[in-house]
């Protein structure tokens, strides 16, 4: 099993450009999450999903959109990137939501110039 | 103003010593807690978890203690090794989500 994978690993954008980050998991987990991590800080939840076709806002959702068209995939979109969105983005999945371990991907390092 | 998140607490220990990393949580109704380890450039890795009906749980070289009275969680690492150097995060359950603390840097001196 590959676990949780993220593509791309690195990306540089110019202000105003758009992009989509892809997260895939092969563990048949219902719950998936997108976090951002800024230097010296913990993980902040952007959006999450409790199952295929569902999405919900987290702590810092502004400027991001998500979609969960297939159970195994969770997409994070930036429609008009801003320098404040420079961060490392982590995807995670779990079987029981907040009641068990979340499995994390390796992260995507995004720089917005 | 200055963000406290830019200055993570740091614990420096000698190789072979025991480490204790502390965490205060906010929600007295939380029923699940978890510790993660994050090495530089990698995603967080699960270490150990504990449910609120327990006050102690042991794993391999790690022990988590839960004190619900003062809303405090600790991670004890026995015989700390250089490979334990990382940032450690605690998290508590909030519905279908986990809420993460800011983290503690553990540095192991050889």
CSV table of C-alpha atoms in Angstrom, one decimal:
chain,number,residue,atom,x,y,z
A,1,UNK,CA,0.0,0.0,0.0
A,2,UNK,CA,1.2,3.5,-0.9
A,3,UNK,CA,-0.7,5.1,2.0
A,4,UNK,CA,-1.3,8.8,1.3
A,5,UNK,CA,0.4,10.4,-1.7
A,6,UNK,CA,0.5,14.0,-2.7
A,7,UNK,CA,1.3,15.6,-6.0
A,8,UNK,CA,3.2,17.8,-6.8
A,9,UNK,CA,5.9,17.8,-4.2
A,10,UNK,CA,7.0,21.3,-5.0
A,11,UNK,CA,5.5,24.2,-6.9
A,12,UNK,CA,6.2,27.9,-7.5
A,13,UNK,CA,3.4,30.1,-8.5
A,14,UNK,CA,3.0,33.8,-9.4
A,15,UNK,CA,0.5,35.9,-7.6
A,16,UNK,CA,-2.9,35.4,-9.2
A,17,UNK,CA,-2.2,32.0,-10.8
A,18,UNK,CA,-4.3,29.0,-10.0
A,19,UNK,CA,-3.4,25.4,-9.2
A,20,UNK,CA,-4.7,22.2,-7.8
A,21,UNK,CA,-3.1,19.9,-5.3
A,22,UNK,CA,-4.0,16.2,-5.5
A,23,UNK,CA,-4.2,13.9,-2.5
A,24,UNK,CA,-4.8,10.1,-3.0
A,25,UNK,CA,-5.2,7.4,-0.4
A,26,UNK,CA,-5.5,3.6,-0.9
A,27,UNK,CA,-6.7,2.7,2.6
A,28,UNK,CA,-10.4,3.1,1.8
A,29,UNK,CA,-10.7,5.8,4.4
A,30,UNK,CA,-13.8,7.9,4.7
A,31,UNK,CA,-12.3,11.0,6.2
A,32,UNK,CA,-9.8,13.2,4.4
A,33,UNK,CA,-8.2,16.5,5.4
A,34,UNK,CA,-6.1,19.3,4.1
A,35,UNK,CA,-3.8,21.2,6.4
A,36,UNK,CA,-1.2,24.0,6.0
A,37,UNK,CA,1.9,24.3,8.0
A,38,UNK,CA,3.8,27.6,8.3
A,39,UNK,CA,7.3,27.9,9.7
A,40,UNK,CA,7.5,27.1,13.3
A,41,UNK,CA,3.8,26.5,13.6
A,42,UNK,CA,1.5,23.6,14.0
A,43,UNK,CA,-1.0,22.2,11.5
A,44,UNK,CA,-4.0,24.3,10.6
A,45,UNK,CA,-7.0,22.7,9.0
A,46,UNK,CA,-8.1,24.2,5.7
A,47,UNK,CA,-11.0,21.9,4.6
A,48,UNK,CA,-12.0,18.3,5.3
A,49,UNK,CA,-14.3,15.7,4.0
A,50,UNK,CA,-16.3,13.0,5.9
A,51,UNK,CA,-17.0,11.0,2.8
A,52,UNK,CA,-17.3,10.9,-1.0
A,53,UNK,CA,-19.1,13.9,-2.3
A,54,UNK,CA,-18.9,15.9,1.0
A,55,UNK,CA,-16.7,18.8,2.0
A,56,UNK,CA,-16.6,21.1,5.1
A,57,UNK,CA,-14.6,24.2,6.1
A,58,UNK,CA,-11.8,24.0,8.6
A,59,UNK,CA,-10.0,26.7,10.6
A,60,UNK,CA,-8.5,28.6,7.6
A,61,UNK,CA,-10.7,28.0,4.5
A,62,UNK,CA,-10.5,31.4,2.8
A,63,UNK,CA,-8.8,31.4,-0.6
A,64,UNK,CA,-9.1,27.6,-1.0
A,65,UNK,CA,-11.7,25.2,-2.5
A,66,UNK,CA,-11.9,21.4,-2.4
A,67,UNK,CA,-13.6,18.6,-4.1
A,68,UNK,CA,-14.1,14.9,-3.2
A,69,UNK,CA,-15.6,13.3,-6.3
A,70,UNK,CA,-14.0,9.9,-5.6
A,71,UNK,CA,-13.5,8.4,-2.2
A,72,UNK,CA,-9.8,7.9,-2.7
A,73,UNK,CA,-9.0,11.5,-3.9
A,74,UNK,CA,-9.3,14.9,-2.3
A,75,UNK,CA,-8.3,17.9,-4.3
A,76,UNK,CA,-7.3,21.3,-3.0
A,77,UNK,CA,-7.6,24.3,-5.3
A,78,UNK,CA,-6.2,27.8,-5.2
A,79,UNK,CA,-8.1,29.9,-7.6
A,80,UNK,CA,-6.0,33.1,-7.3
A,81,UNK,CA,-2.8,32.4,-5.4
A,82,UNK,CA,-1.5,35.0,-2.9
A,83,UNK,CA,1.9,35.3,-1.2
A,84,UNK,CA,0.2,34.6,2.1
A,85,UNK,CA,-0.6,31.1,0.8
A,86,UNK,CA,3.1,30.2,0.7
A,87,UNK,CA,3.3,27.2,2.9
A,88,UNK,CA,3.7,23.5,3.2
A,89,UNK,CA,0.4,21.6,2.5
A,90,UNK,CA,-0.3,18.3,4.0
A,91,UNK,CA,-3.1,15.9,3.3
A,92,UNK,CA,-4.3,13.3,5.7
A,93,UNK,CA,-6.9,10.5,5.9
A,94,UNK,CA,-8.4,8.4,8.6
A,95,UNK,CA,-11.0,5.7,9.1
A,96,UNK,CA,-12.9,7.0,12.1
A,97,UNK,CA,-12.6,10.8,11.8
A,98,UNK,CA,-11.3,12.4,15.0
A,99,UNK,CA,-11.5,9.1,16.8
A,100,UNK,CA,-8.4,7.5,15.4
A,101,UNK,CA,-5.0,8.1,13.8
A,102,UNK,CA,-4.7,10.3,10.8
A,103,UNK,CA,-2.2,9.1,8.2
A,104,UNK,CA,-0.3,12.0,6.5
A,105,UNK,CA,1.1,12.4,3.1
A,106,UNK,CA,4.7,13.8,2.5
A,107,UNK,CA,3.6,17.3,1.8
A,108,UNK,CA,3.6,19.8,-1.0
A,109,UNK,CA,5.9,22.9,-0.6
A,110,UNK,CA,4.2,25.8,-2.4
A,111,UNK,CA,5.8,29.2,-2.9
A,112,UNK,CA,3.8,32.1,-4.2
A,113,UNK,CA,5.8,35.0,-5.6
B,1,UNK,CA,2.6,41.6,17.1
B,2,UNK,CA,5.0,38.7,17.3
B,3,UNK,CA,3.5,35.3,16.7
B,4,UNK,CA,4.3,32.9,19.5
B,5,UNK,CA,4.2,30.1,16.9
B,6,UNK,CA,7.5,31.3,15.5
B,7,UNK,CA,9.3,30.3,18.7
B,8,UNK,CA,8.5,26.7,19.5
B,9,UNK,CA,9.6,25.4,22.9
B,10,UNK,CA,12.7,23.4,22.6
B,11,UNK,CA,13.8,20.5,24.8
B,12,UNK,CA,17.4,19.5,24.7
B,13,UNK,CA,18.4,16.1,26.2
B,14,UNK,CA,21.5,14.0,26.3
B,15,UNK,CA,21.5,10.8,24.4
B,16,UNK,CA,20.3,8.0,26.7
B,17,UNK,CA,18.4,10.2,29.0
B,18,UNK,CA,14.6,10.2,29.2
B,19,UNK,CA,12.6,13.0,27.6
B,20,UNK,CA,9.3,14.4,28.7
B,21,UNK,CA,7.3,16.6,26.4
B,22,UNK,CA,4.2,18.4,27.7
B,23,UNK,CA,1.0,19.6,26.2
B,24,UNK,CA,-2.0,21.5,27.5
B,25,UNK,CA,-5.3,20.9,25.8
B,26,UNK,CA,-8.3,23.2,25.8
B,27,UNK,CA,-11.5,21.1,25.6
B,28,UNK,CA,-12.4,19.3,28.7
B,29,UNK,CA,-14.9,17.2,26.7
B,30,UNK,CA,-12.2,15.8,24.3
B,31,UNK,CA,-12.1,12.0,24.5
B,32,UNK,CA,-9.2,11.2,22.2
B,33,UNK,CA,-5.6,12.4,22.2
B,34,UNK,CA,-2.7,11.7,19.9
B,35,UNK,CA,1.0,12.4,19.6
B,36,UNK,CA,2.8,12.8,16.3
B,37,UNK,CA,6.5,13.1,15.4
B,38,UNK,CA,7.6,15.2,12.5
B,39,UNK,CA,11.1,15.1,11.1
B,40,UNK,CA,12.5,17.8,8.9
B,41,UNK,CA,10.9,17.8,5.5
B,42,UNK,CA,8.5,15.0,6.2
B,43,UNK,CA,4.9,14.6,7.1
B,44,UNK,CA,3.8,13.9,10.7
B,45,UNK,CA,4.1,10.3,11.9
B,46,UNK,CA,1.8,8.7,14.5
B,47,UNK,CA,3.5,7.8,17.7
B,48,UNK,CA,0.9,6.9,20.3
B,49,UNK,CA,-2.7,7.7,21.2
B,50,UNK,CA,-4.9,7.5,24.3
B,51,UNK,CA,-8.6,7.7,25.0
B,52,UNK,CA,-10.1,9.6,27.9
B,53,UNK,CA,-11.1,6.5,29.8
B,54,UNK,CA,-7.4,5.8,30.4
B,55,UNK,CA,-4.7,7.9,32.1
B,56,UNK,CA,-1.6,6.0,30.9
B,57,UNK,CA,-0.7,4.1,27.8
B,58,UNK,CA,2.7,2.5,26.9
B,59,UNK,CA,4.2,1.8,23.6
B,60,UNK,CA,7.8,0.8,22.6
B,61,UNK,CA,10.0,3.3,24.5
B,62,UNK,CA,7.1,5.8,24.7
B,63,UNK,CA,4.5,6.4,27.3
B,64,UNK,CA,1.6,8.9,27.2
B,65,UNK,CA,0.1,10.2,30.4
B,66,UNK,CA,-3.3,12.0,30.5
B,67,UNK,CA,-4.4,14.2,33.4
B,68,UNK,CA,-8.0,15.2,32.7
B,69,UNK,CA,-8.2,17.3,35.9
B,70,UNK,CA,-5.7,19.8,34.7
B,71,UNK,CA,-6.2,19.1,30.9
B,72,UNK,CA,-2.6,18.0,30.5
B,73,UNK,CA,-1.0,15.4,28.2
B,74,UNK,CA,2.6,14.3,28.3
B,75,UNK,CA,4.8,12.1,26.1
B,76,UNK,CA,7.7,10.3,27.8
B,77,UNK,CA,10.5,8.9,25.6
B,78,UNK,CA,12.8,6.4,27.3
B,79,UNK,CA,16.5,6.2,26.5
B,80,UNK,CA,16.3,9.0,24.0
B,81,UNK,CA,18.3,8.4,20.7
B,82,UNK,CA,19.6,10.8,18.1
B,83,UNK,CA,16.8,9.5,15.7
B,84,UNK,CA,14.2,10.9,18.2
B,85,UNK,CA,15.3,14.5,17.2
B,86,UNK,CA,12.2,16.0,15.6
B,87,UNK,CA,9.2,18.3,16.3
B,88,UNK,CA,6.5,16.6,18.4
B,89,UNK,CA,2.8,17.6,18.2
B,90,UNK,CA,0.0,16.7,20.5
B,91,UNK,CA,-3.6,16.8,19.1
B,92,UNK,CA,-7.1,16.5,20.6
B,93,UNK,CA,-10.3,15.4,19.1
B,94,UNK,CA,-12.9,17.9,18.1
B,95,UNK,CA,-15.8,16.1,16.4
B,96,UNK,CA,-14.5,14.6,13.1
B,97,UNK,CA,-11.3,16.6,13.4
B,98,UNK,CA,-8.1,16.8,15.3
B,99,UNK,CA,-6.8,20.1,16.7
B,100,UNK,CA,-3.0,20.3,16.8
B,101,UNK,CA,-0.8,22.1,19.2
B,102,UNK,CA,2.1,24.3,18.0
B,103,UNK,CA,4.7,21.6,18.7
B,104,UNK,CA,7.9,21.1,20.7
B,105,UNK,CA,11.3,20.7,19.3
B,106,UNK,CA,13.3,17.8,20.7
B,107,UNK,CA,17.1,18.0,20.3
B,108,UNK,CA,19.2,15.0,21.3
B,109,UNK,CA,22.8,15.7,22.1
B,110,UNK,CA,25.3,12.9,21.5
